[in-house]
PDB file of C-alpha atoms and ligand atoms in Angstrom:
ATOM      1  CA  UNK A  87     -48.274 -14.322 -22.736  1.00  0.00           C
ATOM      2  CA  UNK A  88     -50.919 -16.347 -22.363  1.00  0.00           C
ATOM      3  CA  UNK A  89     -52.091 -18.484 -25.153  1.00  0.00           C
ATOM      4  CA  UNK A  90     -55.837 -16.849 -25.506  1.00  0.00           C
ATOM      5  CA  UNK A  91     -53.657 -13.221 -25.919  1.00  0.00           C
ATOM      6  CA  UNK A  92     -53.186 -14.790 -29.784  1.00  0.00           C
ATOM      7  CA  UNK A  93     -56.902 -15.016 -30.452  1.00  0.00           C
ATOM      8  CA  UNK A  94     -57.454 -11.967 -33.089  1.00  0.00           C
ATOM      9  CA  UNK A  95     -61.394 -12.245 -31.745  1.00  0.00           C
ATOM     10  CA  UNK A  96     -59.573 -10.253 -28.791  1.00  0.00           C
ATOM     11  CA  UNK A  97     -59.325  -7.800 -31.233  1.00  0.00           C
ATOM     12  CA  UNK A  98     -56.430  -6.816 -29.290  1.00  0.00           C
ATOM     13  CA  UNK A  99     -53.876  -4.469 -31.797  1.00  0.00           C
ATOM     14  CA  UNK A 100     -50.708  -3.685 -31.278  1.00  0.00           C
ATOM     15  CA  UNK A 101     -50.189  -0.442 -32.965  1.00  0.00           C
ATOM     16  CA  UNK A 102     -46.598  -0.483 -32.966  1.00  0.00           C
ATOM     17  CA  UNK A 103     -45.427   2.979 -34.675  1.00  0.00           C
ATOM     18  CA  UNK A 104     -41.968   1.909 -34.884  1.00  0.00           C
ATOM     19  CA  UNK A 105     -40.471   2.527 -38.511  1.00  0.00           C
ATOM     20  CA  UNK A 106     -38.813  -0.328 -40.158  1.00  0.00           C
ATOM     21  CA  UNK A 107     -37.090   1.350 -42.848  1.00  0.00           C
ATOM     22  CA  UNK A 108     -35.264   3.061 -40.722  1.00  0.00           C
ATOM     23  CA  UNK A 109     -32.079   1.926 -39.174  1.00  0.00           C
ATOM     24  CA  UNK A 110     -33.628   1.376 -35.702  1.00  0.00           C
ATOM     25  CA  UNK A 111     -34.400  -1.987 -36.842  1.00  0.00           C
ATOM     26  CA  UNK A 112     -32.638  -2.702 -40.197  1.00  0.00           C
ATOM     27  CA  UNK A 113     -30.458  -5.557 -40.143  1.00  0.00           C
ATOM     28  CA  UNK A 114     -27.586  -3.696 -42.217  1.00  0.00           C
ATOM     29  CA  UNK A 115     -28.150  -0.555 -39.504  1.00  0.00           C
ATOM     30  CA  UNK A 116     -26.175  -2.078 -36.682  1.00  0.00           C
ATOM     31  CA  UNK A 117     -23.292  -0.353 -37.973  1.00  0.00           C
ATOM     32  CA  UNK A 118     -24.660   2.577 -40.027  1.00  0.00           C
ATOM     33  CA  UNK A 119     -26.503   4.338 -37.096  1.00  0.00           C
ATOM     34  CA  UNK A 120     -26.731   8.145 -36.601  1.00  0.00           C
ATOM     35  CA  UNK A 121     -24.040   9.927 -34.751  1.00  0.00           C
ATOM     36  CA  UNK A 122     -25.511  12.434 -32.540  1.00  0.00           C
ATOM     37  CA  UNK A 123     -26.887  14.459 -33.295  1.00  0.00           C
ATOM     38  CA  UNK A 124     -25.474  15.703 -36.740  1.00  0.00           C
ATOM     39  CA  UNK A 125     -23.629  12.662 -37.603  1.00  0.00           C
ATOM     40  CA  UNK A 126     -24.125  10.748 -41.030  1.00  0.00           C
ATOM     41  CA  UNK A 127     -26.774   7.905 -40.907  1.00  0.00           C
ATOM     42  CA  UNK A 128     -26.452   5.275 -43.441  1.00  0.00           C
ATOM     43  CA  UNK A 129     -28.427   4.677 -46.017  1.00  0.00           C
ATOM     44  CA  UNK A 130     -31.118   1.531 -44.939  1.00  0.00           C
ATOM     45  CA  UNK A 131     -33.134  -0.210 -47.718  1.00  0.00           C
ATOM     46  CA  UNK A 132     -31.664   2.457 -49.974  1.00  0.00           C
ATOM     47  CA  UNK A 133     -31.396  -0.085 -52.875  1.00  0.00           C
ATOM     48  CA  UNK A 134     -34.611  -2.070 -52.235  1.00  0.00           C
ATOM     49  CA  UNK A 135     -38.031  -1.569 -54.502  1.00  0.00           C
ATOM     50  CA  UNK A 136     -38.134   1.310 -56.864  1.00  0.00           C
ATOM     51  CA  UNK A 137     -35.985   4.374 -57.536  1.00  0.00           C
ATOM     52  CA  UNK A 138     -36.393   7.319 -59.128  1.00  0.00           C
ATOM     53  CA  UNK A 139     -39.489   9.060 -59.917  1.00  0.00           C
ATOM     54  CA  UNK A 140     -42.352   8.767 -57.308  1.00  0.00           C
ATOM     55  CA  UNK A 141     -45.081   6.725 -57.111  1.00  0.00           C
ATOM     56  CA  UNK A 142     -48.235   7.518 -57.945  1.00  0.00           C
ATOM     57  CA  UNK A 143     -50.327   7.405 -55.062  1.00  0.00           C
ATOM     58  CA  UNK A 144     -52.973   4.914 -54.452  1.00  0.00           C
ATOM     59  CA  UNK A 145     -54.513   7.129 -52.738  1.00  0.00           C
ATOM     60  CA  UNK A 146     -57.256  10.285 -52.957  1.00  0.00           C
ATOM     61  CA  UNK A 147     -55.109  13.101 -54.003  1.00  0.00           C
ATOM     62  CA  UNK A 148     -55.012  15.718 -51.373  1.00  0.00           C
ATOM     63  CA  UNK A 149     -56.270  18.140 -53.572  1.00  0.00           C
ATOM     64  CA  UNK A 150     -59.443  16.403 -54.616  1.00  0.00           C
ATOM     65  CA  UNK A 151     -62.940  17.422 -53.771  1.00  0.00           C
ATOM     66  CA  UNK A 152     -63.953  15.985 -49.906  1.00  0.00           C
ATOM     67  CA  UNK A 153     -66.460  14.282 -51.455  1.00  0.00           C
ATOM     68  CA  UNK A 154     -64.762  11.956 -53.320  1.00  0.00           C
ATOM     69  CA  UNK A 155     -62.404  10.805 -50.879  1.00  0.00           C
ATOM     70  CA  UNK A 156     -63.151   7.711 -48.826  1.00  0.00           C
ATOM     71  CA  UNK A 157     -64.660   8.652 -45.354  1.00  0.00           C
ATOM     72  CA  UNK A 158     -63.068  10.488 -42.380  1.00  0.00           C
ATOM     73  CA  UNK A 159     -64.087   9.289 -39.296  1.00  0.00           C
ATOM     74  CA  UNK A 160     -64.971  12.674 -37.523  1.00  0.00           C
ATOM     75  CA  UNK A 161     -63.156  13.435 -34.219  1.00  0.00           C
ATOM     76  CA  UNK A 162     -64.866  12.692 -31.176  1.00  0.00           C
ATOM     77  CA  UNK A 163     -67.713  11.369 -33.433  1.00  0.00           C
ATOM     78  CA  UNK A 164     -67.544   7.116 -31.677  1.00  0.00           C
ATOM     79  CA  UNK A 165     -66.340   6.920 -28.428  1.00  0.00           C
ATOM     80  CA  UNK A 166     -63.405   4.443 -27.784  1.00  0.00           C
ATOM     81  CA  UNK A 167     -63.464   4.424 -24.462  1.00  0.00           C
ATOM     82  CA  UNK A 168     -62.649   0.932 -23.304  1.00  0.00           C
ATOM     83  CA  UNK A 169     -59.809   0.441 -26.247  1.00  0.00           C
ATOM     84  CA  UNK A 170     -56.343   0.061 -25.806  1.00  0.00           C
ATOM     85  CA  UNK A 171     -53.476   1.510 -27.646  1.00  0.00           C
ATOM     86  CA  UNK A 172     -49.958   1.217 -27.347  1.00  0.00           C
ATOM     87  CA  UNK A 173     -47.585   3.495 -28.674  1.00  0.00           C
ATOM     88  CA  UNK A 174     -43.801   3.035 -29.563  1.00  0.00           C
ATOM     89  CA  UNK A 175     -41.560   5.636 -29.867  1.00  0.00           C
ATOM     90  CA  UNK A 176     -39.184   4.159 -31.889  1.00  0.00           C
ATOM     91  CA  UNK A 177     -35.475   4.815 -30.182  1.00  0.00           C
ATOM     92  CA  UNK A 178     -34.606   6.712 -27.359  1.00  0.00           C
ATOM     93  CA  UNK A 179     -32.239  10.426 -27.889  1.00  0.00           C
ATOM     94  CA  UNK A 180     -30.214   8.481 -24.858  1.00  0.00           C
ATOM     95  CA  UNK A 181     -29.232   5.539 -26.725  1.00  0.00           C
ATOM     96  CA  UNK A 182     -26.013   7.590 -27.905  1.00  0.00           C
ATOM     97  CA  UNK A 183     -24.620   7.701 -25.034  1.00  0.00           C
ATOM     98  CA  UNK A 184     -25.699   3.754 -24.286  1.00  0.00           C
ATOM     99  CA  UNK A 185     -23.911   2.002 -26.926  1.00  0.00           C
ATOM    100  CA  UNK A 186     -22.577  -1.278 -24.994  1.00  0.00           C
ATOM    101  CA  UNK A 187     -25.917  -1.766 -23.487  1.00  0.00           C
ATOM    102  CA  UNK A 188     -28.389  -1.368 -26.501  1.00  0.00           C
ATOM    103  CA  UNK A 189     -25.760  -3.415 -29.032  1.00  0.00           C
ATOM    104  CA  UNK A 190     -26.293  -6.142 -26.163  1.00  0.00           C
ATOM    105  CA  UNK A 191     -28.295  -9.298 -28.352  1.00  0.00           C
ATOM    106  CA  UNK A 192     -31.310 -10.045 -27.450  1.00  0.00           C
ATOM    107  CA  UNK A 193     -33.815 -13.079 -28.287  1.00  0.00           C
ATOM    108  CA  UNK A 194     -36.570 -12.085 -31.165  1.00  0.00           C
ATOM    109  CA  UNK A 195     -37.475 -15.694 -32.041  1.00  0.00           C
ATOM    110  CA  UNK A 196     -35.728 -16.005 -35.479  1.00  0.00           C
ATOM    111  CA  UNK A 197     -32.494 -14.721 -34.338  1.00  0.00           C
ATOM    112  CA  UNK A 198     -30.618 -12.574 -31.830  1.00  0.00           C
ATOM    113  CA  UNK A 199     -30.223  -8.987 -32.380  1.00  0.00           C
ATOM    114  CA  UNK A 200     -29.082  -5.612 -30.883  1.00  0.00           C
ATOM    115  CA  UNK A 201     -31.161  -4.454 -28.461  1.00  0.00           C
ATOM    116  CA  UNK A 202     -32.046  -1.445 -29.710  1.00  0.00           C
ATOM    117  CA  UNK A 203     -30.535   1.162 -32.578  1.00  0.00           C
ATOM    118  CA  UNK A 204     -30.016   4.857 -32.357  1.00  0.00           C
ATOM    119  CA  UNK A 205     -31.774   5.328 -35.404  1.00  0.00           C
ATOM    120  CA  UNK A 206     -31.343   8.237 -38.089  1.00  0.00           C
ATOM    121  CA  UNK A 207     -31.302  11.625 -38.401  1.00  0.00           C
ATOM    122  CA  UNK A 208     -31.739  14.447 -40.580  1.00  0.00           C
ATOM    123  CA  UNK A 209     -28.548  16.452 -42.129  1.00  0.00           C
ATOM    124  CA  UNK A 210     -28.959  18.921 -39.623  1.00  0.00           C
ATOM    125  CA  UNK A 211     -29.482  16.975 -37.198  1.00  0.00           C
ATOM    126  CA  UNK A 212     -32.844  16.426 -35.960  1.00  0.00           C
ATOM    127  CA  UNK A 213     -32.790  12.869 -34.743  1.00  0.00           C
ATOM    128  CA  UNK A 214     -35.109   9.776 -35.162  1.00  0.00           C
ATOM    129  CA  UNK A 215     -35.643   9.635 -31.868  1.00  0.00           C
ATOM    130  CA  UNK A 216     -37.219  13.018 -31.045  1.00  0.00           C
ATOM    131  CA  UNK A 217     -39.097  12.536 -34.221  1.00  0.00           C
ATOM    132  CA  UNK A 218     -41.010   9.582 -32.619  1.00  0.00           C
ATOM    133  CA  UNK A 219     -41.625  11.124 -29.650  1.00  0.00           C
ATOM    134  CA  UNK A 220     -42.917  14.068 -30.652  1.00  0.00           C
ATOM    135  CA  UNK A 221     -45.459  12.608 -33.025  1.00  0.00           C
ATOM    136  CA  UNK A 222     -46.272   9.871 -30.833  1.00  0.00           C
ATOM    137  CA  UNK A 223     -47.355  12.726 -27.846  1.00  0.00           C
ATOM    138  CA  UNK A 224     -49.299  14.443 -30.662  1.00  0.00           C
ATOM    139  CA  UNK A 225     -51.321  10.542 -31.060  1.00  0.00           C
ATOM    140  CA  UNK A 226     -51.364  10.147 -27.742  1.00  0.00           C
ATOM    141  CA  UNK A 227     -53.515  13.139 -26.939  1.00  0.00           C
ATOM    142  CA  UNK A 228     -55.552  12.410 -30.085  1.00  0.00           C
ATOM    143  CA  UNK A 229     -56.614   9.018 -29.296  1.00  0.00           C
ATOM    144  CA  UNK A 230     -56.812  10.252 -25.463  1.00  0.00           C
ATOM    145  CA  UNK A 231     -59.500  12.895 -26.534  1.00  0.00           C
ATOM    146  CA  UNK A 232     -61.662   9.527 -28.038  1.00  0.00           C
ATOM    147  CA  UNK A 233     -61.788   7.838 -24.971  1.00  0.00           C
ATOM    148  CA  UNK A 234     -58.789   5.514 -25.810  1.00  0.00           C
ATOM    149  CA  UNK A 235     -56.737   3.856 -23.027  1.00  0.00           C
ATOM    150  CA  UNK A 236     -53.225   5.101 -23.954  1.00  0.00           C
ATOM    151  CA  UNK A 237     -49.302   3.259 -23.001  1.00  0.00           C
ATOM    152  CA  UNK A 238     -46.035   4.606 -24.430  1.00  0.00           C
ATOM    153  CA  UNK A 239     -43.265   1.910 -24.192  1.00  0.00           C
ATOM    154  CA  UNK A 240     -41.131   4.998 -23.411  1.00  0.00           C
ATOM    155  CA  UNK A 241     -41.468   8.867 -22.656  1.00  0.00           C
ATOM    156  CA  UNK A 242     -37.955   9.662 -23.107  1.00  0.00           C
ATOM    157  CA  UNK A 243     -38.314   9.393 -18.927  1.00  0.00           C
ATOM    158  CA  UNK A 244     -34.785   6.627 -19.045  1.00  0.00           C
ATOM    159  CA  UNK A 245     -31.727   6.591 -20.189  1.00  0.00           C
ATOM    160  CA  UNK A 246     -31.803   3.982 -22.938  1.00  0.00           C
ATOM    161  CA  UNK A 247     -34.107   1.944 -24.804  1.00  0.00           C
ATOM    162  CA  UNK A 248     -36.693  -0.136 -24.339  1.00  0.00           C
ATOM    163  CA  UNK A 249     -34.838  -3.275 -26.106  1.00  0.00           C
ATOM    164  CA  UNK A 250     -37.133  -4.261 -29.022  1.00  0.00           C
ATOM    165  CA  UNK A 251     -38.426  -7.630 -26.848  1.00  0.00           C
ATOM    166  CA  UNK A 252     -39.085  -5.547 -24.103  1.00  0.00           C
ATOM    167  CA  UNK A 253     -41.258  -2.929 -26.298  1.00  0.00           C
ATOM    168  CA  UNK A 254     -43.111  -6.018 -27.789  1.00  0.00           C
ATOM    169  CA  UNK A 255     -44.038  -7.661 -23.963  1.00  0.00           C
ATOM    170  CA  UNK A 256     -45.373  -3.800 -23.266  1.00  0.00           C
ATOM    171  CA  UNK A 257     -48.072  -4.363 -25.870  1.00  0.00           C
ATOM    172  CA  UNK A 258     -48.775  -7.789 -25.278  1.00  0.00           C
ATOM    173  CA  UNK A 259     -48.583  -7.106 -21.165  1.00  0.00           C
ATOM    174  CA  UNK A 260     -51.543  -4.109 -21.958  1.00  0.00           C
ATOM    175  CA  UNK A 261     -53.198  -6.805 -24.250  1.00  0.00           C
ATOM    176  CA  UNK A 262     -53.472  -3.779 -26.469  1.00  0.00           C
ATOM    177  CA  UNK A 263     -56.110  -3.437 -29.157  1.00  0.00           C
ATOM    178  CA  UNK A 264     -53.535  -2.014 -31.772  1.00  0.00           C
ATOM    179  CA  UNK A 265     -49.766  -1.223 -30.972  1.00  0.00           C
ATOM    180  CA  UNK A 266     -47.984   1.474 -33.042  1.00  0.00           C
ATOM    181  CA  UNK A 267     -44.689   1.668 -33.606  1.00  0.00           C
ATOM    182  CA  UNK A 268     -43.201   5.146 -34.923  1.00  0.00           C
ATOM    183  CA  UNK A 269     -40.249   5.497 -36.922  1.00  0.00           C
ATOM    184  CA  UNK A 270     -39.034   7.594 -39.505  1.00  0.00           C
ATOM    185  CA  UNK A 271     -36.103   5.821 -42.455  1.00  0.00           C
ATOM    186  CA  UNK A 272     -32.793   6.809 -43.041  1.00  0.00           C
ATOM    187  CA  UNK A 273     -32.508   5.662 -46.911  1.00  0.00           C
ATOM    188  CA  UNK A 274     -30.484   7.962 -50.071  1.00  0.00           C
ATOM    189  CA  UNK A 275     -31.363  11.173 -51.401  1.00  0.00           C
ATOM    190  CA  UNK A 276     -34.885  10.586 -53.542  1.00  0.00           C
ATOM    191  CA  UNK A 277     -36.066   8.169 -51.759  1.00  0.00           C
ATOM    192  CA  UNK A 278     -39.365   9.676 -50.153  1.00  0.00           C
ATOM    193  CA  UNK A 279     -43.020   8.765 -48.701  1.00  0.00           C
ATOM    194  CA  UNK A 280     -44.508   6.921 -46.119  1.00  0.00           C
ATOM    195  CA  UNK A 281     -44.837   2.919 -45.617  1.00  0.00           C
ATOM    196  CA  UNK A 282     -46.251   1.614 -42.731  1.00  0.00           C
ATOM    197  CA  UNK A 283     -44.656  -2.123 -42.194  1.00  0.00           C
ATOM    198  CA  UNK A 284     -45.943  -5.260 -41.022  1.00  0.00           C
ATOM    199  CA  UNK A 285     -45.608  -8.706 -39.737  1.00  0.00           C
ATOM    200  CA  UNK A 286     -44.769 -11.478 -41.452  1.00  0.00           C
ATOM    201  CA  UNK A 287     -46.124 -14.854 -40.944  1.00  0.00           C
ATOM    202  CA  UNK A 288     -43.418 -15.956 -38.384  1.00  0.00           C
ATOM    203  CA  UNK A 289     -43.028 -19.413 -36.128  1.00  0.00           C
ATOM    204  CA  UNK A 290     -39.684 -19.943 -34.811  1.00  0.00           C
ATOM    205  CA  UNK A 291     -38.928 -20.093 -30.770  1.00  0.00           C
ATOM    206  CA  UNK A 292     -40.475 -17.273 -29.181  1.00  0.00           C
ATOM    207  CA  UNK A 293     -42.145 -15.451 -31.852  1.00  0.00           C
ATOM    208  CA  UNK A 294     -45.541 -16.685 -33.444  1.00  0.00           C
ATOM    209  CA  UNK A 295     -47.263 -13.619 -35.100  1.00  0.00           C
ATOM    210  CA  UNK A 296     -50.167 -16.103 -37.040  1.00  0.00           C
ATOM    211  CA  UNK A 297     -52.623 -14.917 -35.292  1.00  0.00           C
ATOM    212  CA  UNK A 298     -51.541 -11.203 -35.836  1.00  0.00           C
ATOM    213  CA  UNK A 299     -50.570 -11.315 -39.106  1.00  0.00           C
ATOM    214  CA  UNK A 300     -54.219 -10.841 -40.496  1.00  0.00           C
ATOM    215  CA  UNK A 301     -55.432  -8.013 -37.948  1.00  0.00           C
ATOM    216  CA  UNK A 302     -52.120  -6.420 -38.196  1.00  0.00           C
ATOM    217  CA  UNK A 303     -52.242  -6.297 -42.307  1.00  0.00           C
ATOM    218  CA  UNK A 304     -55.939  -4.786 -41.726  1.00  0.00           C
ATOM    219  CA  UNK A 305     -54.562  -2.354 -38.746  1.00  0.00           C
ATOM    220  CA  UNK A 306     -51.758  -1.319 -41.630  1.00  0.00           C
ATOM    221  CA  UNK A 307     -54.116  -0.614 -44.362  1.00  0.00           C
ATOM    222  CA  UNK A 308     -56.295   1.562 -42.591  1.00  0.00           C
ATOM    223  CA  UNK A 309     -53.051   3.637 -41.562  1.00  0.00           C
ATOM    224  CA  UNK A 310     -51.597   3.703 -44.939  1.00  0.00           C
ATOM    225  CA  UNK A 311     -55.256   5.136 -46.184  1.00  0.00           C
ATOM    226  CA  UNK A 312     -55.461   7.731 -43.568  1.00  0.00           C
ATOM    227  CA  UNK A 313     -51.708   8.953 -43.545  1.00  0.00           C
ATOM    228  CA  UNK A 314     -51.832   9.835 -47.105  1.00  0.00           C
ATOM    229  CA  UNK A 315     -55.077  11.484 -46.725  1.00  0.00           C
ATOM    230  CA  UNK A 316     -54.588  13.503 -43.655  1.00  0.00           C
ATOM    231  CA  UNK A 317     -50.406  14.630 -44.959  1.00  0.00           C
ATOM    232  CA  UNK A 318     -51.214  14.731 -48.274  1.00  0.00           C
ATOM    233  CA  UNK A 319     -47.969  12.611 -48.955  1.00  0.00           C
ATOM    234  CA  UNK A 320     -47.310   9.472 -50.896  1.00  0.00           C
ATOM    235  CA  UNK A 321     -46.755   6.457 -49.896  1.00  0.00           C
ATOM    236  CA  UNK A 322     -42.873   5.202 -50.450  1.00  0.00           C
ATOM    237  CA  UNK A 323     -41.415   5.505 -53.901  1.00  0.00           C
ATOM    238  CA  UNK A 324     -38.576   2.808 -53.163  1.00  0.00           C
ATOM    239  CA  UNK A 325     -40.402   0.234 -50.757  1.00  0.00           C
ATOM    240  CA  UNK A 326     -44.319  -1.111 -51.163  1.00  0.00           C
ATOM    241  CA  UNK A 327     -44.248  -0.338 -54.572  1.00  0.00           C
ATOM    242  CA  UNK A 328     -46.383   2.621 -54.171  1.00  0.00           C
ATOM    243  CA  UNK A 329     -48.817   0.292 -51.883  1.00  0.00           C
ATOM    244  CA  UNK A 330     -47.197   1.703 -48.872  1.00  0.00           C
ATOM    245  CA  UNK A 331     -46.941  -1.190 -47.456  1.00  0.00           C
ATOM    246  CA  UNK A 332     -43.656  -3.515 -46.594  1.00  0.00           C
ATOM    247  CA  UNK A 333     -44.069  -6.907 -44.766  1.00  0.00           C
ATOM    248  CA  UNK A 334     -41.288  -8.160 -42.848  1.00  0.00           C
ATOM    249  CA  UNK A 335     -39.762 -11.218 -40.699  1.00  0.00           C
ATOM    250  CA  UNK A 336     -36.565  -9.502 -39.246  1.00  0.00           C
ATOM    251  CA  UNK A 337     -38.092  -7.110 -36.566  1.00  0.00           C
ATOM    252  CA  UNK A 338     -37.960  -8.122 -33.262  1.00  0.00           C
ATOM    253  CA  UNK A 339     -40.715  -5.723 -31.936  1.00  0.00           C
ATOM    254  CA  UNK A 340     -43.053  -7.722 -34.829  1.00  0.00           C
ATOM    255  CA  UNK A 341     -42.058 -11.244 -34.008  1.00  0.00           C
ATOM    256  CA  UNK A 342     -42.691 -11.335 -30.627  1.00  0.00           C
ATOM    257  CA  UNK A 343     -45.936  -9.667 -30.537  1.00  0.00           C
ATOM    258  CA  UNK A 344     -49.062 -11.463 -29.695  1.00  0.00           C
ATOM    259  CA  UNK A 345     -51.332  -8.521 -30.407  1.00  0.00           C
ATOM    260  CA  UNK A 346     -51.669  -6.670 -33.605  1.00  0.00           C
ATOM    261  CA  UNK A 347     -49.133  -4.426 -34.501  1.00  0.00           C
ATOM    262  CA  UNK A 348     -47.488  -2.132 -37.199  1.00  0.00           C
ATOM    263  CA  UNK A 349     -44.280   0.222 -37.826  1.00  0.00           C
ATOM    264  CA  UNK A 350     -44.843   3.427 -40.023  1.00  0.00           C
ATOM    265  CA  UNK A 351     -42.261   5.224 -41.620  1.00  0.00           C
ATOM    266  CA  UNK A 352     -43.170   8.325 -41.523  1.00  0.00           C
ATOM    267  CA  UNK A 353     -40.864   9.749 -44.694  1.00  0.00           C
ATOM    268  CA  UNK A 354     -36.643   9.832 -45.218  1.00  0.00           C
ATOM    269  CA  UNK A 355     -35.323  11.839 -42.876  1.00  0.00           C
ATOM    270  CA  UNK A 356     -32.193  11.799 -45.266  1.00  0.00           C
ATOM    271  CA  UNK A 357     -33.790  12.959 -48.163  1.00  0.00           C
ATOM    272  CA  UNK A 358     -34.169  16.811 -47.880  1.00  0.00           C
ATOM    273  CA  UNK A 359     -37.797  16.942 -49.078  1.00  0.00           C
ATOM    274  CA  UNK A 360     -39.153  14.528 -46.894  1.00  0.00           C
ATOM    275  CA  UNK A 361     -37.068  16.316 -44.247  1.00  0.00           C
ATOM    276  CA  UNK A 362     -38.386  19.452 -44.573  1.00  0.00           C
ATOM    277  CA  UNK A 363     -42.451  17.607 -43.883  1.00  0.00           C
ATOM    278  CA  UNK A 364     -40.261  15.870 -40.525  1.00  0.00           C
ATOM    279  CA  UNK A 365     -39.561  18.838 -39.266  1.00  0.00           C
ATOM    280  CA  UNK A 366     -42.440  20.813 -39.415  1.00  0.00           C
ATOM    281  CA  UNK A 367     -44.429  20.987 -36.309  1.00  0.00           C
ATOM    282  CA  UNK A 368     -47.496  21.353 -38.456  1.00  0.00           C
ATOM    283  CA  UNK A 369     -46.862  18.461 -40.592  1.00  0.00           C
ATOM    284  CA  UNK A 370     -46.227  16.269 -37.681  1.00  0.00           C
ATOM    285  CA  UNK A 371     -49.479  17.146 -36.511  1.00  0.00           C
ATOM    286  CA  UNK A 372     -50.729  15.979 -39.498  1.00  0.00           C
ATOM    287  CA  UNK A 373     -49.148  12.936 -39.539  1.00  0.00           C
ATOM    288  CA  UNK A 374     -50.662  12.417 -35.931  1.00  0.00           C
ATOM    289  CA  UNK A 375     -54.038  12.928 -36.937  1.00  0.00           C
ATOM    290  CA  UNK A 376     -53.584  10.767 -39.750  1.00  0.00           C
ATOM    291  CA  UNK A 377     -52.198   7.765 -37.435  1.00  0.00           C
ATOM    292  CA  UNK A 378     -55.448   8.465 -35.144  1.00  0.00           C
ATOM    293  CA  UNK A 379     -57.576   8.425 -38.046  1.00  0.00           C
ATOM    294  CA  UNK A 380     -56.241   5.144 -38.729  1.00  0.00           C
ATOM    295  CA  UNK A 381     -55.982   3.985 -35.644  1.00  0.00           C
ATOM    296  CA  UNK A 382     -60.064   4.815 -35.344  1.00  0.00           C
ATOM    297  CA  UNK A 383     -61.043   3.490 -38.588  1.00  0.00           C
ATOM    298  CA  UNK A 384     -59.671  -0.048 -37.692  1.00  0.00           C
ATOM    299  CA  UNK A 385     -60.564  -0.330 -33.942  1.00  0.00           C
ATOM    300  CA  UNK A 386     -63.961   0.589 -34.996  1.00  0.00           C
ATOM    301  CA  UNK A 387     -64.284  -1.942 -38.284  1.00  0.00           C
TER     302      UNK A 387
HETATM  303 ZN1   ZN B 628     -36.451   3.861 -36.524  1.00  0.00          ZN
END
């Protein structure tokens, strides 16, 4: 990309809704991937941050009066016409049936690594993959109906991927004003809530995220804040410690941005409470509106 893409007073964001926890882009994951669709997923980041009892929420609880929560940009209230936002699916349901060509390495600056994952799955066997898809056409048409400028790096329209370099260059190519990366984690029984993920400060080969690392934390924190609000879940009781936030320097679709960008987590698809919010419908909506709401509140500072 071009080196004025970097400047954050672009205000571009990469939104990137991939989830890191999960094992879509864990480094441990390459081997520990969902079989489809009812095979066992391993357990990613299962032993990282705290255990046990939840977290208490940093948040509003979902119960408390309107008024004293923190405000909700109303739908339809700003225009953001003139915005872009790109949204990544995390996975692809074909990537199954792909295995030699999404274990093929690929460059993401610090190191090489698979090109893309399968990612997790519920016991019974709702997968990752239609997870992210299914909430990111439920942001899509939220952000649509505000006037944004919407790209998915995928519609489940080809048979594999995007590789996770290949996702990042969509975002930077639609010198996006957020990307969004949508993922939901695969970690042990108890494990449950939201974290939305995001860059590290990274400078090796291709990847340079300092002048995303600032816009993206900002991007993240107005995502956390609305998620909780609009599900009225937690954020993660085993990664963030109960910030709901995680940042890292191992994902690919991170380092080689050049616009800002976050993963979110959506919940443990392997822990059955958490699974039961994944694969409601209604809660997915939720956690749509929630992503939009964040989305909103940042583009519009
Ligand atoms: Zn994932």
């Amino acid at each position: 990309m071009p080196y004025d893409h970097r400047n954050t007073a672009r205000r571009t964001l990469a939104l990137a809704l991939a989830a890191t926890g999960c094992c879509a882009v864990l480094a441990g994951c390459a081997t520990s991937q969902a079989s489809p669709p009812s095979g066992k997923a391993g357990a990613s980041r299962a032993t990282q941050g705290e255990s046990g009892t939840q977290s208490r929420p940093p948040f509003a609880s979902p119960s408390a009066p309107r008024s004293t929560r923190s405000p909700v940009p109303a739908q339809g209230s700003r225009s953001l016409a003139g915005r872009t936002v790109v949204i990544d699916p995390g996975h692809n349901s074909g990537n199954f049936r792909h295995s030699t060509e999404i274990n093929k390495k690929v460059n993401i600056g610090t190191t090489r690594k698979e090109c893309d994952t399968t990612g997790t799955s519920t016991n019974a066997g709702y997968t990752e993959a239609s997870f992210t898809l299914d909430v990111s056409h439920r942001l899509r048409d939220l952000l649509t109906a505000r006037g944004v400028k919407v790209v998915l790096t995928h519609d489940g329209d080809r048979p594999w991927g995007p590789c996770i370099d290949e996702r990042a260059r969509i975002g930077n190519a639609a010198r996006a004003d957020a990307v969004v990366s949508v993922h939901a984690d695969g970690s042990a029984v108890g494990n449950r809530g939201f974290h939305v993920i995001l860059p590290a400060k990274v400078g090796a080969g291709s990847a340079d995220t300092v002048g995303i690392v600032a816009p993206s934390r900002a991007l993240g924190e107005r995502i956390a804040d609305r998620f909780a609000h609009a599900t009225g879940t937690s954020p993660s009781n085993y990664i963030g410690s109960g910030t709901g936030l995680d940042v890292r320097d191992d994902l690919g679709g991170l380092n080689l941005s050049t616009v800002p960008k976050v993963f979110v987590e959506c919940g443990n698809m392997r822990d059955p409470k958490d699974a039961q919010l994944l694969t409601s419908s209604t809660w997915r909506q939720k956690a749509a509106q929630g992503l939009a709401d964040g989305i909103a509140t940042y583009l519009q500072g």
